[in-house]
PDB file of C-alpha atoms in Angstrom:
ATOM      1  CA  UNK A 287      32.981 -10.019  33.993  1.00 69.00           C
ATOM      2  CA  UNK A 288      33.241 -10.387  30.766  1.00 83.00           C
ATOM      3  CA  UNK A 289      30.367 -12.120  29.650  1.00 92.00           C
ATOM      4  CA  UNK A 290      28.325  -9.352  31.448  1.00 91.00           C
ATOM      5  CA  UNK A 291      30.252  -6.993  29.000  1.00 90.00           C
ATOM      6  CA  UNK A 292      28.953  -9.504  26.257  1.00 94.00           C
ATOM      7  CA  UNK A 293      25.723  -9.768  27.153  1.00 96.00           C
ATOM      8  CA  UNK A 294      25.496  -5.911  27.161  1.00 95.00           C
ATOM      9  CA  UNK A 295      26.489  -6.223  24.032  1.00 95.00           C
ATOM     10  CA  UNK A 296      24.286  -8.390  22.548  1.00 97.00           C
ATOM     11  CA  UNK A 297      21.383  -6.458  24.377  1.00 97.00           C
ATOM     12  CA  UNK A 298      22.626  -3.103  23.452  1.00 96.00           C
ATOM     13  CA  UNK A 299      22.505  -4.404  19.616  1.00 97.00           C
ATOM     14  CA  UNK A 300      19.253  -5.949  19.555  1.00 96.00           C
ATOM     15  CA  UNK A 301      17.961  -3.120  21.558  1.00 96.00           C
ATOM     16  CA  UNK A 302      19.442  -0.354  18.666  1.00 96.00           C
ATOM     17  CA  UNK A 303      18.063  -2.371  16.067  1.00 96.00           C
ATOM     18  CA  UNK A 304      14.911  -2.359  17.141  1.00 95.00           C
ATOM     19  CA  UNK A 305      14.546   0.734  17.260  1.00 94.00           C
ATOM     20  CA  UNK A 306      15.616   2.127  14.418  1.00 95.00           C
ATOM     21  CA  UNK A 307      14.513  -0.890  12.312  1.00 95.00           C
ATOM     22  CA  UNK A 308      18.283  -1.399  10.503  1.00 95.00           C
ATOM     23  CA  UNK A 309      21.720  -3.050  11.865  1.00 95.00           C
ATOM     24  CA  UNK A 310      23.576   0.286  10.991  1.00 96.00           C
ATOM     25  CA  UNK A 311      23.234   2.620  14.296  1.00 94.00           C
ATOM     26  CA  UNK A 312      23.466  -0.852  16.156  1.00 95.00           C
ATOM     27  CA  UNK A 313      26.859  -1.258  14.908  1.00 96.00           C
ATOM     28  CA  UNK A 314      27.469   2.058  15.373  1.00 96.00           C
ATOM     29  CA  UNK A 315      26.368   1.997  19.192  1.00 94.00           C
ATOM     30  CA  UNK A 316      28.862  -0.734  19.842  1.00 94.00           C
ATOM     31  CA  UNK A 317      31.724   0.818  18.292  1.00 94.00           C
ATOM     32  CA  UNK A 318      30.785   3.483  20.914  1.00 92.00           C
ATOM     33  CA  UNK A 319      30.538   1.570  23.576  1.00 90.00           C
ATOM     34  CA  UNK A 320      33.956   0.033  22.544  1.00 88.00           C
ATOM     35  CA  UNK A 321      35.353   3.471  22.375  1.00 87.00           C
ATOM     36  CA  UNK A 322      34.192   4.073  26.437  1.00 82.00           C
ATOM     37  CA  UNK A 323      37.488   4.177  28.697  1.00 75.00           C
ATOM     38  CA  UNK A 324      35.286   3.272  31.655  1.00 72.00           C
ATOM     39  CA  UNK A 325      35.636  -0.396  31.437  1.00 71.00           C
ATOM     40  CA  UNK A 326      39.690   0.460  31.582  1.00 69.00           C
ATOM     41  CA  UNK A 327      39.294   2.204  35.001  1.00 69.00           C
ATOM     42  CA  UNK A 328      41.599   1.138  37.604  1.00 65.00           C
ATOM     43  CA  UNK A 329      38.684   1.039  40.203  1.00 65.00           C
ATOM     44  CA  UNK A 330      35.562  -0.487  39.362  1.00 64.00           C
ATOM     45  CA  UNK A 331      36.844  -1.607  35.743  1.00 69.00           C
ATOM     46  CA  UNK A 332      36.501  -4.858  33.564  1.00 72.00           C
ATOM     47  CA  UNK A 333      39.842  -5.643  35.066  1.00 72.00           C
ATOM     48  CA  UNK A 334      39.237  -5.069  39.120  1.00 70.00           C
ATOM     49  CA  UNK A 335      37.548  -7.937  39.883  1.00 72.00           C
ATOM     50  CA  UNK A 336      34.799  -6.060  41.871  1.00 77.00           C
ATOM     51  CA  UNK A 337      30.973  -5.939  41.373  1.00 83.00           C
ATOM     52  CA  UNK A 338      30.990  -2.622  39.978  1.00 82.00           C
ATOM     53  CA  UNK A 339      31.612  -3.401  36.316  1.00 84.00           C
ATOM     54  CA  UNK A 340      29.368  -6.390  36.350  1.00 89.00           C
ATOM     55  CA  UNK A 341      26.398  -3.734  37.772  1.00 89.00           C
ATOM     56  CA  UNK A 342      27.360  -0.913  35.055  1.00 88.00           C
ATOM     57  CA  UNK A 343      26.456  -3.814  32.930  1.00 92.00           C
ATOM     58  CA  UNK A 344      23.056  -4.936  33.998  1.00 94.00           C
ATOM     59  CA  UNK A 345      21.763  -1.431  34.276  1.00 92.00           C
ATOM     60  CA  UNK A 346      22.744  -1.066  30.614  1.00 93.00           C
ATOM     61  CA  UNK A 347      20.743  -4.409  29.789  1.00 96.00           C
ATOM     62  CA  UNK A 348      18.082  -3.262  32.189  1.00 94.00           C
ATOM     63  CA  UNK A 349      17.515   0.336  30.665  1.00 91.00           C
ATOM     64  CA  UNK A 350      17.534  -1.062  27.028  1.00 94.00           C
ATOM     65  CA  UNK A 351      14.837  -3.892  28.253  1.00 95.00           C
ATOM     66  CA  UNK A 352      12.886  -1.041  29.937  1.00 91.00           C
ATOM     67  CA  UNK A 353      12.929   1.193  26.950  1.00 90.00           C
ATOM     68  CA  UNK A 354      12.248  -1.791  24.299  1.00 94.00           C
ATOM     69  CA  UNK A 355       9.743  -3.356  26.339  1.00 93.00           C
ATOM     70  CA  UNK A 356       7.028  -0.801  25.140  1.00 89.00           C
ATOM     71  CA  UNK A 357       5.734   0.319  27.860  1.00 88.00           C
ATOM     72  CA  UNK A 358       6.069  -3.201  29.118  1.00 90.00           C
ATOM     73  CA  UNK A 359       3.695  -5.147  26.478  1.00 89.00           C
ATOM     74  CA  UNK A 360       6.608  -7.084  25.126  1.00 92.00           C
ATOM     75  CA  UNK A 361       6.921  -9.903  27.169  1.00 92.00           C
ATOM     76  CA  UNK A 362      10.206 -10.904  26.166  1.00 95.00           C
ATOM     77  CA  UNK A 363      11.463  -6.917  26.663  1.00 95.00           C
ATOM     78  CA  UNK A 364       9.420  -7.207  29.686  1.00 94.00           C
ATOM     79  CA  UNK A 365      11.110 -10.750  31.168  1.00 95.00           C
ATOM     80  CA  UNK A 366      14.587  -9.387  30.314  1.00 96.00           C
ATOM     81  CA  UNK A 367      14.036  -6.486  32.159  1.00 95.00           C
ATOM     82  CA  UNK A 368      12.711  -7.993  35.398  1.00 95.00           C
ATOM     83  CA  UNK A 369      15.723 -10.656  34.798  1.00 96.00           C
ATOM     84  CA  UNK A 370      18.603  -7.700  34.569  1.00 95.00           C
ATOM     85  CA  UNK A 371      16.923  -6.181  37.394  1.00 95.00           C
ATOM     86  CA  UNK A 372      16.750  -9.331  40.018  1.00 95.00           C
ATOM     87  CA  UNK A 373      20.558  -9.661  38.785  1.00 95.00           C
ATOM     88  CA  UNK A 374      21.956  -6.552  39.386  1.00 94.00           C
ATOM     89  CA  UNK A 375      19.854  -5.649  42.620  1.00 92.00           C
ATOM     90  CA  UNK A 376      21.129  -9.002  43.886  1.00 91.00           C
ATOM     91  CA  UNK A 377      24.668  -8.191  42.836  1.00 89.00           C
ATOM     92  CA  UNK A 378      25.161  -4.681  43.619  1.00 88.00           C
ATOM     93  CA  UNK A 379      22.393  -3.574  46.205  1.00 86.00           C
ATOM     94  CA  UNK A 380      23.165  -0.063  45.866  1.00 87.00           C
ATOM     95  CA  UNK A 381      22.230  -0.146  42.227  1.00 88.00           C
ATOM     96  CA  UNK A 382      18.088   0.073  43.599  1.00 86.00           C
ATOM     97  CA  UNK A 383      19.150   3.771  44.651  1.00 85.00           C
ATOM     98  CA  UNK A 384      20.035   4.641  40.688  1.00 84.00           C
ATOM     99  CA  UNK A 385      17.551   1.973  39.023  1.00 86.00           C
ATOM    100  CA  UNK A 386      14.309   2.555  40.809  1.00 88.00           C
ATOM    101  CA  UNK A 387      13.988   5.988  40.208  1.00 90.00           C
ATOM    102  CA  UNK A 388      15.179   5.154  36.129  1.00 87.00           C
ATOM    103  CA  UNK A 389      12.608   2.790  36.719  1.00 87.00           C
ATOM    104  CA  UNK A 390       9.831   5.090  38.218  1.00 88.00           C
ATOM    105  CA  UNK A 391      10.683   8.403  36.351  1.00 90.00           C
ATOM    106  CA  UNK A 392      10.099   5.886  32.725  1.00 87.00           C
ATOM    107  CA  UNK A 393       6.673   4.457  33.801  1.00 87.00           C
ATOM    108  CA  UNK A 394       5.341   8.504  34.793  1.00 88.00           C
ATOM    109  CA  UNK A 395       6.734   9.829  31.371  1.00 89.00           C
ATOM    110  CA  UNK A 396       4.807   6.957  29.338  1.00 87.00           C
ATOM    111  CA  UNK A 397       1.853   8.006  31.264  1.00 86.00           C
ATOM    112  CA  UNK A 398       2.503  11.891  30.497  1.00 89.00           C
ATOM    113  CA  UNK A 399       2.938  11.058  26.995  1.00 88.00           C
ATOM    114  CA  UNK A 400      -0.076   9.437  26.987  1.00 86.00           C
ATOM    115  CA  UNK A 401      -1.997  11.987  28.451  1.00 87.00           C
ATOM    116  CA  UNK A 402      -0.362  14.070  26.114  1.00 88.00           C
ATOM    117  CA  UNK A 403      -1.936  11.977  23.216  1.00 87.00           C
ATOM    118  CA  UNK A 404      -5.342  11.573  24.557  1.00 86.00           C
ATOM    119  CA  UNK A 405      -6.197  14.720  27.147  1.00 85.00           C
ATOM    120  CA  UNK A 406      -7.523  11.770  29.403  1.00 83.00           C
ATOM    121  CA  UNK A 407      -5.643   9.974  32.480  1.00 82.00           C
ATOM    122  CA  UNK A 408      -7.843   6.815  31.704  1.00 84.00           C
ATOM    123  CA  UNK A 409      -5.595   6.082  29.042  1.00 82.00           C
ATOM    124  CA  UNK A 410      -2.182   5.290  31.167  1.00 81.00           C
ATOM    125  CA  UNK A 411      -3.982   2.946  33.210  1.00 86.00           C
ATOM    126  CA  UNK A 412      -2.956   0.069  30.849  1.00 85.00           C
ATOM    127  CA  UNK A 413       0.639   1.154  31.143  1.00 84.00           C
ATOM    128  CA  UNK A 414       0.568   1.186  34.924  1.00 83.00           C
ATOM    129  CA  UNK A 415      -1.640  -2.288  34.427  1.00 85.00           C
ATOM    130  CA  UNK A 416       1.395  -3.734  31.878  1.00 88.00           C
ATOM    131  CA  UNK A 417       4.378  -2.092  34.411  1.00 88.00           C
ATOM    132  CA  UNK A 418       2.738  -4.009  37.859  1.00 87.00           C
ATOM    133  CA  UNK A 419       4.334  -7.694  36.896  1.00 88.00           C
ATOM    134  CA  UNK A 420       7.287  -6.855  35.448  1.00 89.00           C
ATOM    135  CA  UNK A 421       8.311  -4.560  38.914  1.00 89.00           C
ATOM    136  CA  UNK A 422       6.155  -7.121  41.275  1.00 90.00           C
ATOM    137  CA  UNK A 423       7.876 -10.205  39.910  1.00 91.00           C
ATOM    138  CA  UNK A 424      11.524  -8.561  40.321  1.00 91.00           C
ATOM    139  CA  UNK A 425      10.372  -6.969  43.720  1.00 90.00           C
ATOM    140  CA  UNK A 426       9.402 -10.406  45.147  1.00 93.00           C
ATOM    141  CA  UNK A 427      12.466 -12.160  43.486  1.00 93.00           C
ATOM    142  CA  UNK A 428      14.501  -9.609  45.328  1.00 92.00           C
ATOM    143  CA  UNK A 429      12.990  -8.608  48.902  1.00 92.00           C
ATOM    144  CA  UNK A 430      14.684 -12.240  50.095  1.00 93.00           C
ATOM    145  CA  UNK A 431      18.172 -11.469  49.704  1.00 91.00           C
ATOM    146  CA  UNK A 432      17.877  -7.918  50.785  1.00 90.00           C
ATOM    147  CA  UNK A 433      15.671  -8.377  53.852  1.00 92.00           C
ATOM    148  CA  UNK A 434      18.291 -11.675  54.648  1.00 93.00           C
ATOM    149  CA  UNK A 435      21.185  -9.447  54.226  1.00 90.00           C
ATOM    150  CA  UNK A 436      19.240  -5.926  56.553  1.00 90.00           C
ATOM    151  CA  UNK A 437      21.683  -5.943  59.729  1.00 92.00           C
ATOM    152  CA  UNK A 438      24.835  -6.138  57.019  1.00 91.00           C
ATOM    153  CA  UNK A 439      23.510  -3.726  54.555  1.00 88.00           C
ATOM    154  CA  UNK A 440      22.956  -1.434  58.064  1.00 88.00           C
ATOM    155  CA  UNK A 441      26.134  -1.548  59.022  1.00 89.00           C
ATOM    156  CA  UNK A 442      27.511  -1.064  56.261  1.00 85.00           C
ATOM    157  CA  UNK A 443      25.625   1.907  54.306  1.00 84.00           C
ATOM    158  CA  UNK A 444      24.227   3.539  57.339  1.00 86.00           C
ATOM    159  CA  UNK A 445      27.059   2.825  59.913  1.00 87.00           C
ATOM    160  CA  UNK A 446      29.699   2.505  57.216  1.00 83.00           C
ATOM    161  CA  UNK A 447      28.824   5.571  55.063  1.00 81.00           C
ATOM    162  CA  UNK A 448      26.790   8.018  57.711  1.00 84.00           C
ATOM    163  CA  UNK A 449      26.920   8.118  60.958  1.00 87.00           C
ATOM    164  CA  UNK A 450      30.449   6.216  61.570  1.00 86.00           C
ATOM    165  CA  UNK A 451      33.660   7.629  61.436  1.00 87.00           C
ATOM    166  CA  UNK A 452      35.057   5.108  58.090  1.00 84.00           C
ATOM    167  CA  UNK A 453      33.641   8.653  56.333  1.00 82.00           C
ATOM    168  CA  UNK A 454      36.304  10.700  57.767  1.00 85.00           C
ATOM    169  CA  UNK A 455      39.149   8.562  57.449  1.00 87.00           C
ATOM    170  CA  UNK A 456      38.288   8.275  53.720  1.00 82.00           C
ATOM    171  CA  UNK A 457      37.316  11.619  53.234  1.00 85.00           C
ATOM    172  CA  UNK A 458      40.795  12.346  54.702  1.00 87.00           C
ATOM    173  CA  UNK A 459      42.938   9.897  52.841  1.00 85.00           C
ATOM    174  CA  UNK A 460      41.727  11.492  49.443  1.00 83.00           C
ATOM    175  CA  UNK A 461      42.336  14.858  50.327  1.00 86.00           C
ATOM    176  CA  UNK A 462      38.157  15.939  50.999  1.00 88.00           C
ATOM    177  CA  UNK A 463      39.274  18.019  53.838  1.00 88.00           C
ATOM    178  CA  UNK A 464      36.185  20.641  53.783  1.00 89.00           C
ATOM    179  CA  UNK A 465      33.317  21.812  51.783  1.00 90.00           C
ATOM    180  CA  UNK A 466      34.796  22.285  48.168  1.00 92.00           C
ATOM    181  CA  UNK A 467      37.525  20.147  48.003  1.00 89.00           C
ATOM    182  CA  UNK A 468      34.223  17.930  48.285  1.00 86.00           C
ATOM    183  CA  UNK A 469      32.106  19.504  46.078  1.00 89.00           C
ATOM    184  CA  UNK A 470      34.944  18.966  43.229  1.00 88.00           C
ATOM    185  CA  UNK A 471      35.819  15.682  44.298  1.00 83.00           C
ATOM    186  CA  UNK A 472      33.936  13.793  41.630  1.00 79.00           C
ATOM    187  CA  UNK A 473      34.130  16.521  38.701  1.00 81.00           C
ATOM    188  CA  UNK A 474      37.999  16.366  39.029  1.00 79.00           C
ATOM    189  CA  UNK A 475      38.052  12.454  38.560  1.00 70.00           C
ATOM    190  CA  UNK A 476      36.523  13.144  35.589  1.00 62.00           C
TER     191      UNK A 476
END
């Protein structure tokens, strides 16, 4: 646990400095990040012991790969990336419902910005080109585990989570009892 927290970090530095070409707002970024309470959270904290702190993590590294990779032509932005993504869907499988559409939503703005620049769709060909190894390589480092693991992941999110009755009993033992006690569920655990 916490050398994911370290190696976000580390990523989350290099990733700052890039970008804005000094140390300064890297510093400054980790002495945010240092600042979060999240990592103190009774559930899903640096101190439960589950898979949810470790994922927060690798999406972190994953999103600063992603945006330093530009537009995926840095291969060693690029490799991270693919890396922090084969980790974290292989750790935390429900992470592919937040990171693919980070993922996706990225790759279509680069291409509207290009468009933007240039008036012609030719031009975000190379992007989509530059983004097809990056998200192949992770996609066939990762279909393995999740199609070995389909019947579990079934029962579990679809059985589990939908149509079995583990929903109500939860709902019930936090108090979700009907429409807006579940609508302010989340904003209230804020």
């Amino acid at each position: 646990l916490l050398l994911h927290f370290f190696a976000l970090q580390v990523v989350l530095f290099f990733a700052f400095r890039k970008l804005f070409g000094r140390s300064t707002p890297a510093f400054v970024t980790i002495a945010l990040l240092l600042t979060t309470i999240g990592r103190h959270y009774y559930a899903g904290g640096i101190q439960d012991f589950r898979l949810d702190f470790p994922a927060v993590c690798l999406y972190g590294i994953a999103l600063c790969a992603l945006i330093c990779s530009n537009r995926f032509k840095e291969r060693s932005w690029a490799t991270l990336f693919t890396v922090a993504v084969v980790l974290l869907a292989t750790t935390r499988f429900i992470a592919l419902a937040y990171l693919l559409p980070a993922i996706f939503l990225t790759i279509i703005l680069w291409g509207a910005l290009e468009f933007r620049r240039t008036r012609s769709w030719r031009s975000a060909l190379p992007i989509l080109r530059a983004s097809r190894w990056p998200i192949l390589g992770a996609g066939l480092l990762i279909a393995p585990t999740i199609l070995s693991r389909l019947e579990m992941l079934h029962h579990y999110y679809v059985v589990g989570h939908v149509t079995g009755p583990e929903k109500s009993i939860r709902a019930q033992q936090m108090g979700v009892t009907d429409l807006f006690s579940s609508l302010v569920y989340y904003p209230k655990s804020l």
